[in-house]
CSV table of C-alpha atoms in Angstrom, one decimal:
chain,number,residue,atom,x,y,z
A,1477,MET,CA,-65.6,18.9,-217.4
A,1478,ALA,CA,-67.0,15.4,-216.3
A,1479,MET,CA,-70.1,14.7,-215.2
A,1480,ARG,CA,-70.3,14.0,-212.3
A,1481,GLN,CA,-71.8,9.5,-210.8
A,1482,THR,CA,-75.3,9.8,-210.1
A,1483,PRO,CA,-76.6,5.8,-209.4
A,1484,LEU,CA,-80.2,5.4,-208.7
A,1485,THR,CA,-80.9,4.0,-205.4
A,1486,CYS,CA,-83.3,0.9,-204.8
A,1487,SER,CA,-84.1,0.7,-201.7
A,1488,GLY,CA,-87.3,-1.9,-199.8
A,1489,HIS,CA,-84.5,-4.3,-198.7
A,1490,THR,CA,-83.9,-4.9,-195.1
A,1491,ARG,CA,-81.3,-6.6,-194.4
A,1492,PRO,CA,-77.9,-6.5,-196.7
A,1493,VAL,CA,-77.7,-7.2,-199.8
A,1494,VAL,CA,-75.1,-9.8,-201.0
A,1495,ASP,CA,-75.5,-11.5,-204.4
A,1496,LEU,CA,-76.8,-10.3,-207.5
A,1497,ALA,CA,-77.3,-11.9,-210.5
A,1498,PHE,CA,-79.4,-10.0,-214.5
A,1499,SER,CA,-81.2,-12.0,-217.0
A,1500,GLY,CA,-80.3,-12.3,-221.0
A,1501,ILE,CA,-81.4,-9.7,-222.5
A,1502,THR,CA,-85.2,-10.9,-224.1
A,1503,PRO,CA,-88.2,-8.5,-225.3
A,1504,TYR,CA,-89.5,-7.0,-222.7
A,1505,GLY,CA,-85.8,-6.1,-221.8
A,1506,TYR,CA,-83.8,-7.3,-218.3
A,1507,PHE,CA,-84.4,-7.7,-215.2
A,1508,LEU,CA,-82.1,-8.3,-211.9
A,1509,ILE,CA,-82.9,-10.3,-209.1
A,1510,SER,CA,-81.6,-9.9,-205.4
A,1511,ALA,CA,-80.2,-12.4,-202.8
A,1512,CYS,CA,-80.6,-10.4,-199.0
A,1513,LYS,CA,-79.8,-11.2,-195.6
A,1514,ASP,CA,-83.8,-10.8,-195.1
A,1515,GLY,CA,-84.9,-13.4,-197.0
A,1516,LYS,CA,-87.2,-11.6,-199.2
A,1517,PRO,CA,-85.1,-11.8,-202.8
A,1518,MET,CA,-86.3,-9.4,-205.1
A,1519,LEU,CA,-86.8,-8.9,-208.9
A,1520,ARG,CA,-86.6,-5.6,-210.2
A,1521,GLN,CA,-86.6,-4.2,-213.8
A,1522,GLY,CA,-83.1,-3.7,-215.5
A,1523,ASP,CA,-82.6,-0.4,-217.0
A,1524,THR,CA,-84.3,1.1,-214.0
A,1525,GLY,CA,-84.8,-0.3,-211.0
A,1526,ASP,CA,-87.9,-0.5,-211.0
A,1527,TRP,CA,-89.1,-3.0,-207.9
A,1528,ILE,CA,-91.5,-5.4,-209.7
A,1529,GLY,CA,-91.8,-8.3,-206.9
A,1530,THR,CA,-90.5,-9.7,-203.1
A,1531,PHE,CA,-90.2,-13.5,-203.9
A,1532,LEU,CA,-91.5,-15.3,-200.1
A,1533,GLY,CA,-91.6,-18.0,-198.6
A,1534,HIS,CA,-87.8,-18.9,-197.3
A,1535,LYS,CA,-87.7,-19.2,-193.8
A,1536,GLY,CA,-83.8,-17.6,-193.3
A,1537,ALA,CA,-81.9,-15.1,-195.4
A,1538,VAL,CA,-80.7,-15.8,-199.1
A,1539,TRP,CA,-77.2,-15.9,-199.7
A,1540,GLY,CA,-77.3,-16.9,-203.3
A,1541,ALA,CA,-80.3,-15.6,-206.3
A,1542,THR,CA,-80.1,-16.1,-210.2
A,1543,LEU,CA,-82.2,-15.7,-213.0
A,1544,ASN,CA,-82.4,-18.3,-215.8
A,1545,LYS,CA,-81.4,-16.8,-219.5
A,1546,ASP,CA,-84.6,-15.1,-220.5
A,1547,ALA,CA,-86.2,-14.1,-217.0
A,1548,THR,CA,-88.7,-16.8,-217.0
A,1549,LYS,CA,-87.3,-19.2,-213.3
A,1550,ALA,CA,-85.4,-18.0,-210.4
A,1551,ALA,CA,-83.2,-20.0,-208.5
A,1552,THR,CA,-82.9,-18.6,-204.9
A,1553,ALA,CA,-79.8,-20.1,-202.2
A,1554,ALA,CA,-80.8,-19.5,-198.6
A,1555,ALA,CA,-79.7,-20.7,-194.9
A,1556,ASP,CA,-82.5,-22.2,-193.9
A,1557,PHE,CA,-81.4,-25.7,-196.0
A,1558,THR,CA,-83.6,-24.7,-198.6
A,1559,ALA,CA,-82.5,-23.9,-202.3
A,1560,LYS,CA,-86.2,-22.9,-203.6
A,1561,VAL,CA,-87.5,-22.2,-207.8
A,1562,TRP,CA,-89.3,-19.9,-209.0
A,1563,ASP,CA,-91.8,-18.5,-211.9
A,1564,ALA,CA,-89.7,-15.9,-212.4
A,1565,VAL,CA,-93.4,-14.1,-214.2
A,1566,SER,CA,-96.1,-15.1,-211.5
A,1567,GLY,CA,-93.9,-15.1,-208.5
A,1568,ASP,CA,-94.8,-18.8,-208.1
A,1569,GLU,CA,-93.0,-21.3,-205.6
A,1570,LEU,CA,-92.5,-24.2,-207.9
A,1571,MET,CA,-91.0,-26.7,-205.8
A,1572,THR,CA,-88.1,-26.8,-202.5
A,1573,LEU,CA,-84.9,-28.7,-202.8
A,1574,ALA,CA,-84.2,-30.1,-199.2
A,1575,HIS,CA,-80.5,-29.9,-198.7
A,1576,LYS,CA,-78.4,-30.8,-194.6
A,1577,HIS,CA,-76.5,-27.2,-194.5
A,1578,ILE,CA,-76.8,-23.8,-195.4
A,1579,VAL,CA,-77.1,-23.2,-199.3
A,1580,LYS,CA,-75.2,-20.6,-200.9
A,1581,THR,CA,-74.8,-20.1,-204.6
A,1582,VAL,CA,-77.5,-21.1,-207.6
A,1583,ASP,CA,-77.4,-21.4,-211.5
A,1584,PHE,CA,-79.5,-22.9,-214.3
A,1585,THR,CA,-77.8,-24.7,-216.8
A,1586,GLN,CA,-78.4,-22.8,-220.3
A,1587,ASP,CA,-81.9,-24.7,-221.1
A,1588,SER,CA,-83.0,-24.3,-216.7
A,1589,ASN,CA,-83.4,-28.2,-217.2
A,1590,TYR,CA,-81.4,-28.4,-213.9
A,1591,LEU,CA,-80.0,-26.7,-211.7
A,1592,LEU,CA,-76.5,-26.6,-209.9
A,1593,THR,CA,-76.8,-26.0,-205.8
A,1594,GLY,CA,-73.7,-25.6,-203.3
A,1595,GLY,CA,-73.5,-24.4,-199.4
A,1596,GLN,CA,-72.1,-25.0,-196.8
A,1597,ASP,CA,-72.0,-29.3,-196.0
A,1598,LYS,CA,-69.3,-28.6,-199.8
A,1599,LEU,CA,-71.4,-31.0,-201.7
A,1600,LEU,CA,-72.1,-30.1,-205.7
A,1601,ARG,CA,-75.4,-31.1,-206.5
A,1602,ILE,CA,-77.3,-31.2,-210.1
A,1603,TYR,CA,-81.5,-31.2,-209.8
A,1604,ASP,CA,-83.2,-32.6,-213.0
A,1605,LEU,CA,-85.9,-30.2,-212.8
A,1606,ASN,CA,-88.3,-31.8,-215.0
A,1607,LYS,CA,-87.7,-34.7,-211.5
A,1608,PRO,CA,-87.8,-32.9,-208.9
A,1609,GLU,CA,-88.5,-35.8,-207.0
A,1610,ALA,CA,-85.5,-37.2,-208.5
A,1611,GLU,CA,-82.4,-37.5,-206.5
A,1612,PRO,CA,-80.5,-35.4,-207.3
A,1613,LYS,CA,-77.0,-36.1,-208.1
A,1614,GLU,CA,-73.9,-35.2,-206.2
A,1615,ILE,CA,-70.2,-34.3,-206.9
A,1616,SER,CA,-67.9,-33.8,-203.5
A,1617,GLY,CA,-64.1,-32.9,-203.2
A,1618,HIS,CA,-64.2,-29.5,-202.0
A,1619,THR,CA,-62.5,-29.3,-197.6
A,1620,SER,CA,-64.6,-26.0,-196.9
A,1621,GLY,CA,-67.8,-24.9,-197.0
A,1622,ILE,CA,-69.0,-23.4,-201.4
A,1623,LYS,CA,-69.1,-20.3,-202.1
A,1624,LYS,CA,-70.0,-19.8,-205.5
A,1625,ALA,CA,-70.8,-22.7,-208.0
A,1626,LEU,CA,-71.5,-21.8,-212.2
A,1627,TRP,CA,-72.4,-23.6,-215.3
A,1628,CYS,CA,-69.3,-23.1,-218.1
A,1629,SER,CA,-68.1,-23.5,-221.6
A,1630,GLU,CA,-71.7,-24.8,-222.2
A,1631,ASP,CA,-73.1,-26.8,-219.6
A,1632,LYS,CA,-69.5,-29.4,-219.8
A,1633,GLN,CA,-68.2,-28.2,-216.9
A,1634,ILE,CA,-68.6,-26.7,-214.2
A,1635,LEU,CA,-66.4,-24.3,-212.2
A,1636,SER,CA,-67.4,-24.0,-207.7
A,1637,ALA,CA,-65.3,-22.1,-204.8
A,1638,ASP,CA,-64.2,-22.8,-201.3
A,1639,ASP,CA,-62.7,-20.6,-198.2
A,1640,LYS,CA,-59.4,-20.8,-201.1
A,1641,THR,CA,-59.7,-23.2,-204.0
A,1642,VAL,CA,-60.8,-23.3,-207.1
A,1643,ARG,CA,-62.3,-26.2,-208.6
A,1644,LEU,CA,-63.2,-26.8,-212.0
A,1645,TRP,CA,-65.4,-30.6,-212.8
A,1646,ASP,CA,-65.6,-32.4,-215.7
A,1647,HIS,CA,-69.9,-32.4,-216.0
A,1648,ALA,CA,-70.5,-35.7,-217.3
A,1649,THR,CA,-68.4,-37.6,-216.0
A,1650,MET,CA,-68.5,-35.7,-212.0
A,1651,THR,CA,-64.6,-35.4,-211.8
A,1652,GLU,CA,-61.7,-32.8,-210.8
A,1653,VAL,CA,-60.3,-31.5,-214.0
A,1654,LYS,CA,-57.9,-29.0,-212.1
A,1655,SER,CA,-57.8,-26.7,-209.3
A,1656,LEU,CA,-57.0,-23.6,-207.6
A,1657,ASN,CA,-54.6,-23.1,-204.5
A,1658,PHE,CA,-54.7,-19.1,-203.0
A,1659,ASN,CA,-53.6,-17.7,-200.0
A,1660,MET,CA,-55.9,-15.8,-198.7
A,1661,SER,CA,-60.5,-16.1,-198.2
A,1662,VAL,CA,-61.7,-16.4,-202.5
A,1663,SER,CA,-64.4,-13.9,-202.0
A,1664,SER,CA,-66.1,-13.6,-205.2
A,1665,MET,CA,-65.7,-16.0,-209.0
A,1666,GLU,CA,-68.2,-14.5,-212.1
A,1667,TYR,CA,-67.8,-16.3,-215.6
A,1668,ILE,CA,-67.4,-14.9,-218.4
A,1669,PRO,CA,-69.0,-16.6,-221.9
A,1670,GLU,CA,-67.6,-15.6,-224.3
A,1671,GLY,CA,-63.8,-15.5,-223.8
A,1672,GLU,CA,-64.1,-18.3,-221.6
A,1673,ILE,CA,-63.1,-15.9,-218.6
A,1674,LEU,CA,-62.9,-16.8,-214.7
A,1675,VAL,CA,-62.9,-13.5,-212.9
A,1676,ILE,CA,-61.9,-14.3,-209.3
A,1677,THR,CA,-61.8,-11.7,-206.3
A,1678,TYR,CA,-59.7,-12.5,-203.1
A,1679,GLY,CA,-58.5,-9.6,-201.1
A,1680,ARG,CA,-57.2,-6.5,-202.9
A,1681,SER,CA,-56.4,-8.9,-205.1
A,1682,ILE,CA,-58.5,-9.0,-208.6
A,1683,ALA,CA,-57.4,-11.9,-211.0
A,1684,PHE,CA,-58.6,-13.3,-214.5
A,1685,HIS,CA,-58.5,-17.3,-215.6
A,1686,SER,CA,-58.9,-18.7,-218.7
A,1687,ALA,CA,-62.4,-21.3,-217.4
A,1688,VAL,CA,-61.1,-23.7,-219.5
A,1689,SER,CA,-57.7,-24.3,-217.9
A,1690,LEU,CA,-57.5,-22.1,-214.8
A,1691,ASP,CA,-54.3,-20.9,-217.1
A,1692,PRO,CA,-53.8,-17.5,-215.0
A,1693,ILE,CA,-54.4,-14.3,-218.3
A,1694,LYS,CA,-53.4,-11.0,-215.9
A,1695,SER,CA,-54.2,-9.8,-212.3
A,1696,PHE,CA,-55.2,-6.4,-210.7
A,1697,GLU,CA,-54.5,-5.3,-207.0
A,1698,ALA,CA,-57.1,-2.8,-206.2
A,1699,PRO,CA,-56.6,-0.2,-202.6
A,1700,ALA,CA,-58.3,-1.6,-200.5
A,1701,THR,CA,-60.2,-5.8,-199.7
A,1702,ILE,CA,-62.2,-6.6,-202.3
A,1703,ASN,CA,-65.5,-8.7,-202.4
A,1704,SER,CA,-66.5,-8.6,-205.8
A,1705,ALA,CA,-66.0,-7.9,-209.6
A,1706,SER,CA,-67.0,-7.7,-212.7
A,1707,LEU,CA,-65.8,-7.9,-215.8
A,1708,HIS,CA,-67.9,-5.9,-219.4
A,1709,PRO,CA,-69.0,-7.3,-221.7
A,1710,GLU,CA,-67.4,-6.0,-224.3
A,1711,LYS,CA,-63.9,-6.5,-222.2
A,1712,GLU,CA,-63.2,-2.6,-221.8
A,1713,PHE,CA,-63.2,-2.0,-218.0
A,1714,LEU,CA,-64.0,-3.8,-214.7
A,1715,VAL,CA,-65.4,-2.8,-211.8
A,1716,ALA,CA,-65.5,-3.9,-208.3
A,1717,GLY,CA,-65.8,-3.0,-204.6
A,1718,GLY,CA,-65.8,-4.0,-201.0
A,1719,GLU,CA,-63.8,-2.5,-197.9
A,1720,ASP,CA,-63.9,0.9,-198.0
A,1721,PHE,CA,-67.6,1.5,-200.1
A,1722,LYS,CA,-66.1,2.6,-202.6
A,1723,LEU,CA,-66.7,1.6,-206.2
A,1724,TYR,CA,-63.6,1.0,-208.7
A,1725,LYS,CA,-63.5,1.3,-213.1
A,1726,TYR,CA,-60.3,-0.5,-214.2
A,1727,ASP,CA,-59.5,-0.7,-217.9
A,1728,TYR,CA,-59.0,-3.8,-218.7
A,1729,ASN,CA,-56.3,-4.2,-220.9
A,1730,SER,CA,-53.4,-1.7,-219.2
A,1731,GLY,CA,-55.6,-2.0,-215.5
A,1732,GLU,CA,-55.6,1.5,-216.0
A,1733,GLU,CA,-57.5,3.1,-212.9
A,1734,LEU,CA,-59.9,5.2,-214.1
A,1735,GLU,CA,-62.6,6.3,-211.4
A,1736,SER,CA,-64.1,5.5,-207.8
A,1737,TYR,CA,-67.0,6.3,-206.4
A,1738,LYS,CA,-67.9,6.6,-202.8
A,1739,GLY,CA,-72.3,5.8,-203.6
A,1740,HIS,CA,-72.6,3.1,-200.2
A,1741,PHE,CA,-73.0,4.1,-196.6
A,1742,GLY,CA,-71.6,0.1,-195.7
A,1743,PRO,CA,-69.7,-2.6,-197.6
A,1744,ILE,CA,-70.6,-3.0,-200.9
A,1745,HIS,CA,-70.5,-7.3,-201.7
A,1746,CYS,CA,-71.3,-7.8,-204.8
A,1747,VAL,CA,-71.8,-6.0,-208.4
A,1748,ARG,CA,-72.0,-6.6,-211.9
A,1749,PHE,CA,-72.4,-5.6,-215.5
A,1750,SER,CA,-76.1,-5.5,-217.5
A,1751,PRO,CA,-76.5,-7.5,-220.2
A,1752,ASP,CA,-75.7,-4.7,-222.4
A,1753,GLY,CA,-73.1,-3.3,-220.9
A,1754,GLU,CA,-74.4,0.1,-220.4
A,1755,LEU,CA,-75.0,-0.1,-216.3
A,1756,TYR,CA,-73.6,-1.9,-213.2
A,1757,ALA,CA,-75.3,-3.0,-210.3
A,1758,SER,CA,-74.2,-3.1,-206.4
A,1759,GLY,CA,-75.4,-4.3,-204.0
A,1760,SER,CA,-74.0,-3.7,-200.2
A,1761,GLU,CA,-74.0,-4.1,-196.3
A,1762,ASP,CA,-76.3,-0.7,-196.2
A,1763,GLY,CA,-78.7,-3.2,-197.3
A,1764,THR,CA,-79.2,-1.0,-200.8
A,1765,LEU,CA,-77.9,-1.6,-204.4
A,1766,ARG,CA,-76.9,0.7,-206.4
A,1767,LEU,CA,-77.5,2.0,-210.6
A,1768,TRP,CA,-74.1,3.0,-212.0
A,1769,GLN,CA,-73.6,3.8,-215.4
A,1770,THR,CA,-70.8,2.9,-217.8
A,1771,VAL,CA,-71.2,6.3,-220.3
A,1772,VAL,CA,-71.6,9.2,-217.8
A,1773,GLY,CA,-74.0,11.6,-219.1
A,1774,LYS,CA,-75.3,9.2,-221.8
A,1775,THR,CA,-79.2,9.3,-222.1
A,1776,TYR,CA,-79.9,6.0,-221.3
A,1777,GLY,CA,-83.3,4.0,-218.8
A,1778,LEU,CA,-83.8,6.9,-215.6
A,1779,TRP,CA,-80.7,8.8,-217.0
A,1780,LYS,CA,-80.7,11.5,-219.3
A,1781,CYS,CA,-78.6,14.2,-220.7
A,1782,VAL,CA,-80.1,17.8,-219.8
A,1783,LEU,CA,-77.7,19.8,-222.4
A,1784,PRO,CA,-77.2,23.6,-221.1
A,1785,GLU,CA,-78.8,26.1,-222.9
A,1786,GLU,CA,-77.0,28.0,-225.1
A,1787,ASP,CA,-75.8,31.3,-223.9
A,1788,SER,CA,-77.1,30.5,-219.8
A,1789,GLY,CA,-73.8,29.5,-218.4
A,1790,GLU,CA,-74.8,26.9,-217.2
A,1791,LEU,CA,-72.6,22.9,-217.0
A,1792,ALA,CA,-74.3,20.6,-219.1
A,1793,LYS,CA,-75.2,18.5,-216.3
A,1794,PRO,CA,-77.1,14.5,-215.7
A,1795,LYS,CA,-80.0,14.6,-214.5
A,1796,ILE,CA,-82.5,11.5,-213.9
A,1797,ASN,CA,-85.8,11.9,-215.2
A,1798,PHE,CA,-88.9,8.4,-215.7
A,1799,PRO,CA,-90.4,8.4,-218.7
A,1800,GLU,CA,-93.4,11.2,-219.3
A,1801,THR,CA,-93.2,12.7,-215.8
A,1802,THR,CA,-93.6,16.8,-216.0
A,1803,GLU,CA,-91.2,17.9,-213.6
A,1804,GLU,CA,-93.4,19.1,-211.0
A,1805,GLU,CA,-94.2,15.2,-210.1
A,1806,LEU,CA,-90.7,14.7,-209.8
A,1807,GLU,CA,-90.8,17.3,-207.5
A,1808,GLU,CA,-93.5,16.3,-205.7
A,1809,ILE,CA,-91.7,12.3,-206.4
A,1810,ALA,CA,-88.8,13.8,-204.3
A,1811,SER,CA,-90.1,14.6,-201.8
A,1812,GLU,CA,-91.8,11.9,-200.7
A,1813,ASN,CA,-88.9,9.6,-201.0
A,1814,SER,CA,-86.7,12.6,-200.0
A,1815,ASP,CA,-83.7,9.5,-199.6
A,1816,SER,CA,-84.7,7.1,-203.0
A,1817,ILE,CA,-86.4,7.8,-206.5
A,1818,TYR,CA,-88.0,4.5,-205.4
A,1819,SER,CA,-90.6,4.2,-202.8
A,1820,SER,CA,-90.5,1.7,-199.9
A,1821,THR,CA,-91.6,-1.5,-201.8
A,1822,PRO,CA,-94.2,-3.4,-201.4
A,1823,GLU,CA,-94.1,-6.8,-199.1
A,1824,VAL,CA,-96.0,-8.4,-202.1
A,1825,LYS,CA,-95.3,-11.6,-204.1
A,1826,ALA,CA,-94.6,-10.8,-207.3
């Protein structure tokens, strides 16, 4: 009998969660940042969802958020016409980068020295974070608001998406190399450095393209409109979520639907695999993040697989537990937080 998927629910946001990103694996584990329309991006321990801190300072909805590889810096994009860079260890705001319109997306170079931004004014901007007073470099060419912008090919190129177009740019010459046009709105874009794969979602389609040439690799059709998709680091699976509140897991090679889960109480806006591939996170209109196991029943993070005692007649079942937490304490936590394993997070700076 297959084990039931039991997601971890991370509460604390008060509005829809619209973007999330994982750091790389650091000596302290890996971390997860979430962007929310409540204007208060949050940092969490990636494998457990435990709240670490909230970055306070934006005066509008936060549309995009990212962490650098070693989780020492965070960047956020917001409706208050700013992008902000933060010290992800102390929670301090390092700089505010003023824009002329809503900012939707931010991305660090691998060395964390430059920040790429994009938004409603249709311009890509590159900021030298070692010279915050300097004017950013600007790249024009998009004909509608930019939804996502990412460094690729070891920061030699840039990928960006507006309403119905994905463009590839050369960083050195600041010129467009190639573009892809779609017949409907592009809802998300993910870049996989290993293999140079670009994952694009539009309508019910999940499309894979070469990030170097933009040539198509393959595409899958989902049963509902998809807002976001993510490819497993080993390229075995992909997960996707969208308007029907469900998460879908597919075999990347065959396109076969392996599983589908309904856990959220609203459309899913973003989904991403962890850097080790052991879990994937989803953010929703319902204001929560949920963490899901890639291999259900495996002991990992807060999931503990409890096998039945011999001859007990019970089926093996997954169980969520806290490290070094007694059964009595666990029951007390559950009674205090009936809707979530996390308490409501305090609105304080990290």
